[in-house]
Structure formats: structure tokens, C-alpha cells
Amino acid sequence: MLPAHNRMTRSTEFGATVSQGTRASQPDLVLYALRSGEIGEPGPRIGLIVSKAVGNAVCRHRVSRRLRHAARAILDDLDPTERVVIRALPRSRDAVSPRLEQELRTALQRIRVRDGSRS
């Protein structure tokens, strides 16, 4: 489970990360990452977007659980000022957790290469 202090809950945080952040696409998800200049709350913050295009409520919740599990695995790779939004694509309903985790790591690496940050 993703710790509560690492969950993104405010729509303004989601909006800023998606609109101003760097985007990296993978077959099952799209990752948006933004480094926040202010350190309001400790630790990196992660948000999920799982739309109805993914499937019915049961399917969306399953995908959300898998994404939270995968996101927890990459928490140590994130800086405390980073904000990350993960948008699930319809193909994610058939993806297993290890594949989602690998796609998250690949997307994060692509973003860091583009931004010139640490790898």
C-alpha cells in the first residue's frame, strides 16, 4: 500500500503536475513528473488517474491497487520534492504488477534523461 503522506489528494496538485510536468508514455500508462520548488509536505507525492475507459468499477479498483503497489516500489527512487501522476491506459487492465512497475521505472528514467536529472 502507498503510505498516506505520499498520496496526492488535491486536484490543484494533480492539475499542476499534469499540465506543467514532463510526460513519458508507456504501453499501459502515462507518467507525469514535476519537481516542486516548495517543500510543503515531506516526501514525494504520487497520484493516480484511472478513468472509465479502463473498465468498470471492479476493474478500475484492481488497476488502482496494482498501480499503488508498483508506485510504492519506486518511492525510494524519487526526490522529496517530486510530484508524480500516473494515468492508467485501457491496456493496463490486463497488466500484472511487475510489468506495471517496470513501465513506471522506464518512464521515470526517460523523464530524468529528458530533464537532465540524476538517473
Tab-separated table of N, CA and C in Angstrom:
chain	number	residue	atom	x	y	z
A	1	MET	N	0.831	-1.185	0.000
A	1	MET	CA	0.000	0.000	0.000
A	1	MET	C	0.876	1.249	0.000
A	2	LEU	N	0.427	2.273	-0.624
A	2	LEU	CA	1.150	3.543	-0.687
A	2	LEU	C	0.869	4.329	0.595
A	3	PRO	N	1.909	4.745	1.337
A	3	PRO	CA	1.680	5.492	2.577
A	3	PRO	C	0.863	6.760	2.337
A	4	ALA	N	0.035	7.114	3.311
A	4	ALA	CA	-0.882	8.252	3.172
A	4	ALA	C	-0.146	9.562	2.880
A	5	HIS	N	1.009	9.773	3.508
A	5	HIS	CA	1.714	11.045	3.293
A	5	HIS	C	2.350	11.132	1.906
A	6	ASN	N	2.357	10.023	1.161
A	6	ASN	CA	2.882	10.036	-0.200
A	6	ASN	C	1.786	10.092	-1.258
A	7	ARG	N	0.533	10.157	-0.840
A	7	ARG	CA	-0.569	10.198	-1.799
A	7	ARG	C	-0.944	11.633	-2.139
A	8	MET	N	-1.140	11.857	-3.404
A	8	MET	CA	-1.592	13.152	-3.881
A	8	MET	C	-3.117	13.166	-3.769
A	9	THR	N	-3.664	14.198	-3.119
A	9	THR	CA	-5.113	14.232	-2.909
A	9	THR	C	-5.789	15.489	-3.458
A	10	ARG	N	-5.041	16.546	-3.630
A	10	ARG	CA	-5.653	17.804	-4.078
A	10	ARG	C	-5.677	17.901	-5.605
A	11	SER	N	-6.812	18.343	-6.132
A	11	SER	CA	-6.942	18.453	-7.588
A	11	SER	C	-5.978	19.494	-8.155
A	12	THR	N	-5.631	20.507	-7.372
A	12	THR	CA	-4.677	21.510	-7.858
A	12	THR	C	-3.289	20.889	-8.055
A	13	GLU	N	-2.930	19.958	-7.171
A	13	GLU	CA	-1.653	19.251	-7.313
A	13	GLU	C	-1.659	18.380	-8.566
A	14	PHE	N	-2.771	17.670	-8.784
A	14	PHE	CA	-2.911	16.840	-9.979
A	14	PHE	C	-2.805	17.713	-11.227
A	15	GLY	N	-3.574	18.803	-11.242
A	15	GLY	CA	-3.610	19.688	-12.412
A	15	GLY	C	-2.256	20.279	-12.732
A	16	ALA	N	-1.549	20.748	-11.708
A	16	ALA	CA	-0.231	21.353	-11.925
A	16	ALA	C	0.759	20.319	-12.449
A	17	THR	N	0.715	19.114	-11.893
A	17	THR	CA	1.656	18.075	-12.318
A	17	THR	C	1.405	17.659	-13.757
A	18	VAL	N	0.137	17.501	-14.119
A	18	VAL	CA	-0.198	17.066	-15.479
A	18	VAL	C	0.084	18.171	-16.495
A	19	SER	N	-0.255	19.405	-16.165
A	19	SER	CA	-0.091	20.477	-17.152
A	19	SER	C	1.343	21.001	-17.250
A	20	GLN	N	2.085	21.025	-16.143
A	20	GLN	CA	3.430	21.590	-16.151
A	20	GLN	C	4.530	20.533	-16.131
A	21	GLY	N	4.177	19.308	-15.819
A	21	GLY	CA	5.173	18.252	-15.678
A	21	GLY	C	5.635	17.681	-17.003
A	22	THR	N	6.686	16.896	-16.918
A	22	THR	CA	7.225	16.198	-18.079
A	22	THR	C	6.496	14.880	-18.220
A	23	ARG	N	6.172	14.508	-19.461
A	23	ARG	CA	5.364	13.315	-19.716
A	23	ARG	C	6.190	12.238	-20.393
A	24	ALA	N	5.930	10.993	-19.980
A	24	ALA	CA	6.556	9.835	-20.633
A	24	ALA	C	5.483	8.765	-20.783
A	25	SER	N	5.316	8.262	-22.001
A	25	SER	CA	4.283	7.258	-22.279
A	25	SER	C	4.879	5.864	-22.324
A	26	GLN	N	4.090	4.930	-21.888
A	26	GLN	CA	4.395	3.508	-21.935
A	26	GLN	C	3.152	2.814	-22.478
A	27	PRO	N	3.225	1.542	-22.838
A	27	PRO	CA	2.050	0.867	-23.398
A	27	PRO	C	0.831	0.838	-22.466
A	28	ASP	N	1.057	0.745	-21.146
A	28	ASP	CA	-0.057	0.614	-20.212
A	28	ASP	C	-0.333	1.858	-19.382
A	29	LEU	N	0.550	2.851	-19.445
A	29	LEU	CA	0.358	4.033	-18.603
A	29	LEU	C	1.095	5.233	-19.166
A	30	VAL	N	0.735	6.390	-18.636
A	30	VAL	CA	1.440	7.633	-18.943
A	30	VAL	C	1.872	8.213	-17.605
A	31	LEU	N	3.119	8.626	-17.509
A	31	LEU	CA	3.663	9.162	-16.271
A	31	LEU	C	3.958	10.646	-16.459
A	32	TYR	N	3.514	11.456	-15.507
A	32	TYR	CA	3.810	12.887	-15.480
A	32	TYR	C	4.624	13.145	-14.221
A	33	ALA	N	5.734	13.853	-14.345
A	33	ALA	CA	6.575	14.149	-13.180
A	33	ALA	C	6.904	15.635	-13.158
A	34	LEU	N	6.874	16.197	-11.956
A	34	LEU	CA	7.155	17.619	-11.768
A	34	LEU	C	7.921	17.781	-10.468
A	35	ARG	N	8.990	18.550	-10.525
A	35	ARG	CA	9.701	18.885	-9.294
A	35	ARG	C	9.140	20.174	-8.749
A	36	SER	N	8.664	20.103	-7.555
A	36	SER	CA	8.070	21.261	-6.900
A	36	SER	C	9.173	22.044	-6.198
A	37	GLY	N	9.169	23.341	-6.356
A	37	GLY	CA	10.166	24.183	-5.703
A	37	GLY	C	9.927	24.305	-4.213
A	38	GLU	N	8.676	24.218	-3.805
A	38	GLU	CA	8.343	24.348	-2.392
A	38	GLU	C	8.279	22.964	-1.747
A	39	ILE	N	8.714	22.918	-0.516
A	39	ILE	CA	8.613	21.663	0.220
A	39	ILE	C	7.551	21.872	1.292
A	40	GLY	N	6.301	21.664	0.913
A	40	GLY	CA	5.209	21.838	1.845
A	40	GLY	C	5.001	20.595	2.688
A	41	GLU	N	4.951	19.469	2.060
A	41	GLU	CA	4.726	18.219	2.764
A	41	GLU	C	5.905	17.297	2.470
A	42	PRO	N	6.339	16.533	3.472
A	42	PRO	CA	7.534	15.708	3.291
A	42	PRO	C	7.327	14.560	2.310
A	43	GLY	N	8.407	14.233	1.641
A	43	GLY	CA	8.388	13.073	0.761
A	43	GLY	C	7.776	13.325	-0.592
A	44	PRO	N	8.052	12.434	-1.535
A	44	PRO	CA	7.439	12.552	-2.868
A	44	PRO	C	5.943	12.283	-2.780
A	45	ARG	N	5.191	12.822	-3.735
A	45	ARG	CA	3.735	12.641	-3.745
A	45	ARG	C	3.361	11.970	-5.061
A	46	ILE	N	2.484	10.975	-4.978
A	46	ILE	CA	2.075	10.207	-6.149
A	46	ILE	C	0.558	10.205	-6.242
A	47	GLY	N	0.057	10.465	-7.452
A	47	GLY	CA	-1.382	10.435	-7.700
A	47	GLY	C	-1.703	9.496	-8.850
A	48	LEU	N	-2.914	8.958	-8.822
A	48	LEU	CA	-3.364	8.030	-9.865
A	48	LEU	C	-4.579	8.589	-10.582
A	49	ILE	N	-4.628	8.361	-11.890
A	49	ILE	CA	-5.808	8.682	-12.691
A	49	ILE	C	-6.183	7.400	-13.418
A	50	VAL	N	-7.334	6.843	-13.034
A	50	VAL	CA	-7.823	5.615	-13.655
A	50	VAL	C	-9.249	5.905	-14.119
A	51	SER	N	-9.413	6.191	-15.408
A	51	SER	CA	-10.703	6.613	-15.938
A	51	SER	C	-11.606	5.427	-16.280
A	52	LYS	N	-12.826	5.732	-16.630
A	52	LYS	CA	-13.793	4.698	-17.004
A	52	LYS	C	-13.399	3.970	-18.284
A	53	ALA	N	-12.500	4.537	-19.047
A	53	ALA	CA	-12.020	3.867	-20.264
A	53	ALA	C	-11.280	2.575	-19.921
A	54	VAL	N	-10.767	2.488	-18.703
A	54	VAL	CA	-10.047	1.289	-18.273
A	54	VAL	C	-11.014	0.126	-18.070
A	55	GLY	N	-12.212	0.411	-17.609
A	55	GLY	CA	-13.191	-0.653	-17.385
A	55	GLY	C	-14.209	-0.262	-16.329
A	56	ASN	N	-14.953	-1.264	-15.857
A	56	ASN	CA	-15.964	-0.984	-14.831
A	56	ASN	C	-15.277	-0.734	-13.485
A	57	ALA	N	-16.054	-0.494	-12.441
A	57	ALA	CA	-15.504	-0.126	-11.141
A	57	ALA	C	-14.578	-1.199	-10.578
A	58	VAL	N	-14.962	-2.442	-10.712
A	58	VAL	CA	-14.127	-3.531	-10.200
A	58	VAL	C	-12.772	-3.536	-10.900
A	59	CYS	N	-12.782	-3.378	-12.189
A	59	CYS	CA	-11.547	-3.373	-12.988
A	59	CYS	C	-10.681	-2.155	-12.627
A	60	ARG	N	-11.299	-0.994	-12.492
A	60	ARG	CA	-10.562	0.235	-12.149
A	60	ARG	C	-9.902	0.105	-10.781
A	61	HIS	N	-10.615	-0.456	-9.817
A	61	HIS	CA	-10.041	-0.614	-8.478
A	61	HIS	C	-8.889	-1.613	-8.489
A	62	ARG	N	-8.995	-2.662	-9.273
A	62	ARG	CA	-7.918	-3.636	-9.394
A	62	ARG	C	-6.677	-2.964	-9.980
A	63	VAL	N	-6.883	-2.179	-11.035
A	63	VAL	CA	-5.763	-1.464	-11.663
A	63	VAL	C	-5.159	-0.465	-10.672
A	64	SER	N	-6.004	0.228	-9.923
A	64	SER	CA	-5.507	1.185	-8.926
A	64	SER	C	-4.654	0.496	-7.870
A	65	ARG	N	-5.102	-0.651	-7.382
A	65	ARG	CA	-4.327	-1.391	-6.384
A	65	ARG	C	-2.975	-1.806	-6.948
A	66	ARG	N	-2.963	-2.289	-8.177
A	66	ARG	CA	-1.709	-2.698	-8.806
A	66	ARG	C	-0.766	-1.510	-9.004
A	67	LEU	N	-1.331	-0.378	-9.418
A	67	LEU	CA	-0.502	0.813	-9.621
A	67	LEU	C	0.048	1.337	-8.297
A	68	ARG	N	-0.757	1.322	-7.236
A	68	ARG	CA	-0.271	1.753	-5.923
A	68	ARG	C	0.872	0.852	-5.459
A	69	HIS	N	0.711	-0.446	-5.679
A	69	HIS	CA	1.763	-1.394	-5.308
A	69	HIS	C	3.044	-1.114	-6.103
A	70	ALA	N	2.919	-0.879	-7.380
A	70	ALA	CA	4.081	-0.586	-8.230
A	70	ALA	C	4.702	0.761	-7.837
A	71	ALA	N	3.854	1.748	-7.512
A	71	ALA	CA	4.349	3.073	-7.142
A	71	ALA	C	5.133	3.022	-5.835
A	72	ARG	N	4.699	2.168	-4.927
A	72	ARG	CA	5.417	2.049	-3.657
A	72	ARG	C	6.846	1.561	-3.894
A	73	ALA	N	7.019	0.712	-4.883
A	73	ALA	CA	8.343	0.169	-5.180
A	73	ALA	C	9.305	1.237	-5.716
A	74	ILE	N	8.779	2.296	-6.324
A	74	ILE	CA	9.658	3.335	-6.874
A	74	ILE	C	9.799	4.544	-5.953
A	75	LEU	N	9.166	4.532	-4.785
A	75	LEU	CA	9.237	5.674	-3.867
A	75	LEU	C	10.675	6.060	-3.519
A	76	ASP	N	11.525	5.072	-3.296
A	76	ASP	CA	12.906	5.356	-2.912
A	76	ASP	C	13.706	6.006	-4.041
A	77	ASP	N	13.237	5.861	-5.283
A	77	ASP	CA	13.921	6.456	-6.430
A	77	ASP	C	13.538	7.916	-6.643
A	78	LEU	N	12.547	8.405	-5.912
A	78	LEU	CA	12.047	9.763	-6.101
A	78	LEU	C	12.642	10.724	-5.085
A	79	ASP	N	12.838	11.968	-5.508
A	79	ASP	CA	13.286	13.023	-4.604
A	79	ASP	C	12.102	13.497	-3.758
A	80	PRO	N	12.351	14.035	-2.562
A	80	PRO	CA	11.257	14.507	-1.710
A	80	PRO	C	10.420	15.610	-2.339
A	81	THR	N	10.970	16.327	-3.321
A	81	THR	CA	10.224	17.425	-3.940
A	81	THR	C	9.462	16.999	-5.193
A	82	GLU	N	9.581	15.729	-5.577
A	82	GLU	CA	8.933	15.271	-6.810
A	82	GLU	C	7.455	14.975	-6.618
A	83	ARG	N	6.704	15.340	-7.641
A	83	ARG	CA	5.272	15.041	-7.714
A	83	ARG	C	5.067	14.203	-8.971
A	84	VAL	N	4.393	13.063	-8.853
A	84	VAL	CA	4.207	12.134	-9.962
A	84	VAL	C	2.734	11.793	-10.083
A	85	VAL	N	2.219	11.845	-11.307
A	85	VAL	CA	0.857	11.395	-11.593
A	85	VAL	C	0.959	10.257	-12.599
A	86	ILE	N	0.261	9.174	-12.302
A	86	ILE	CA	0.246	8.005	-13.174
A	86	ILE	C	-1.154	7.886	-13.771
A	87	ARG	N	-1.233	7.979	-15.093
A	87	ARG	CA	-2.518	7.828	-15.790
A	87	ARG	C	-2.561	6.426	-16.406
A	88	ALA	N	-3.545	5.650	-15.973
A	88	ALA	CA	-3.700	4.290	-16.490
A	88	ALA	C	-4.373	4.333	-17.856
A	89	LEU	N	-3.826	3.605	-18.793
A	89	LEU	CA	-4.425	3.470	-20.119
A	89	LEU	C	-5.275	2.202	-20.153
A	90	PRO	N	-6.205	2.090	-21.096
A	90	PRO	CA	-7.084	0.908	-21.144
A	90	PRO	C	-6.345	-0.435	-21.129
A	91	ARG	N	-5.165	-0.505	-21.714
A	91	ARG	CA	-4.401	-1.763	-21.712
A	91	ARG	C	-3.943	-2.181	-20.328
A	92	SER	N	-3.938	-1.260	-19.371
A	92	SER	CA	-3.450	-1.579	-18.031
A	92	SER	C	-4.330	-2.588	-17.303
A	93	ARG	N	-5.572	-2.766	-17.756
A	93	ARG	CA	-6.464	-3.720	-17.081
A	93	ARG	C	-5.948	-5.151	-17.211
A	94	ASP	N	-5.135	-5.437	-18.233
A	94	ASP	CA	-4.591	-6.779	-18.434
A	94	ASP	C	-3.148	-6.915	-17.951
A	95	ALA	N	-2.587	-5.845	-17.410
A	95	ALA	CA	-1.183	-5.853	-16.989
A	95	ALA	C	-1.036	-6.393	-15.565
A	96	VAL	N	0.043	-7.099	-15.330
A	96	VAL	CA	0.351	-7.597	-13.989
A	96	VAL	C	1.268	-6.591	-13.289
A	97	SER	N	1.324	-6.667	-11.973
A	97	SER	CA	2.086	-5.692	-11.181
A	97	SER	C	3.552	-5.561	-11.580
A	98	PRO	N	4.279	-6.659	-11.792
A	98	PRO	CA	5.703	-6.485	-12.177
A	98	PRO	C	5.871	-5.714	-13.488
A	99	ARG	N	4.972	-5.936	-14.432
A	99	ARG	CA	5.055	-5.211	-15.709
A	99	ARG	C	4.777	-3.728	-15.487
A	100	LEU	N	3.785	-3.414	-14.662
A	100	LEU	CA	3.476	-2.014	-14.375
A	100	LEU	C	4.658	-1.337	-13.666
A	101	GLU	N	5.281	-2.059	-12.742
A	101	GLU	CA	6.442	-1.499	-12.052
A	101	GLU	C	7.578	-1.232	-13.022
A	102	GLN	N	7.818	-2.152	-13.930
A	102	GLN	CA	8.879	-1.969	-14.922
A	102	GLN	C	8.574	-0.772	-15.825
A	103	GLU	N	7.330	-0.624	-16.231
A	103	GLU	CA	6.953	0.518	-17.071
A	103	GLU	C	7.107	1.832	-16.309
A	104	LEU	N	6.784	1.834	-15.021
A	104	LEU	CA	6.977	3.035	-14.203
A	104	LEU	C	8.455	3.413	-14.145
A	105	ARG	N	9.294	2.429	-13.905
A	105	ARG	CA	10.736	2.696	-13.829
A	105	ARG	C	11.282	3.207	-15.163
A	106	THR	N	10.832	2.606	-16.265
A	106	THR	CA	11.274	3.039	-17.591
A	106	THR	C	10.825	4.467	-17.880
A	107	ALA	N	9.566	4.777	-17.567
A	107	ALA	CA	9.044	6.130	-17.797
A	107	ALA	C	9.780	7.149	-16.943
A	108	LEU	N	10.035	6.804	-15.684
A	108	LEU	CA	10.753	7.708	-14.791
A	108	LEU	C	12.174	7.960	-15.299
A	109	GLN	N	12.805	6.917	-15.786
A	109	GLN	CA	14.155	7.057	-16.335
A	109	GLN	C	14.150	7.958	-17.573
A	110	ARG	N	13.160	7.801	-18.435
A	110	ARG	CA	13.047	8.647	-19.632
A	110	ARG	C	12.889	10.118	-19.248
A	111	ILE	N	12.056	10.370	-18.244
A	111	ILE	CA	11.827	11.747	-17.796
A	111	ILE	C	13.122	12.337	-17.247
A	112	ARG	N	13.840	11.571	-16.481
A	112	ARG	CA	15.095	12.074	-15.898
A	112	ARG	C	16.135	12.351	-16.970
A	113	VAL	N	16.190	11.517	-17.994
A	113	VAL	CA	17.129	11.757	-19.093
A	113	VAL	C	16.753	13.043	-19.818
A	114	ARG	N	15.462	13.238	-20.057
A	114	ARG	CA	14.990	14.440	-20.742
A	114	ARG	C	15.281	15.688	-19.931
A	115	ASP	N	15.062	15.610	-18.613
A	115	ASP	CA	15.262	16.779	-17.735
A	115	ASP	C	16.711	16.984	-17.345
A	116	GLY	N	17.560	15.986	-17.637
A	116	GLY	CA	18.965	16.096	-17.263
A	116	GLY	C	19.207	15.871	-15.782
A	117	SER	N	18.263	15.184	-15.105
A	117	SER	CA	18.390	14.903	-13.677
A	117	SER	C	19.202	13.651	-13.466
A	118	ARG	N	19.328	13.297	-12.188
A	118	ARG	CA	20.056	12.063	-11.847
A	118	ARG	C	19.297	10.863	-12.367
A	119	SER	N	19.969	9.739	-12.600
A	119	SER	CA	19.303	8.560	-13.123
A	119	SER	C	19.022	7.531	-12.074
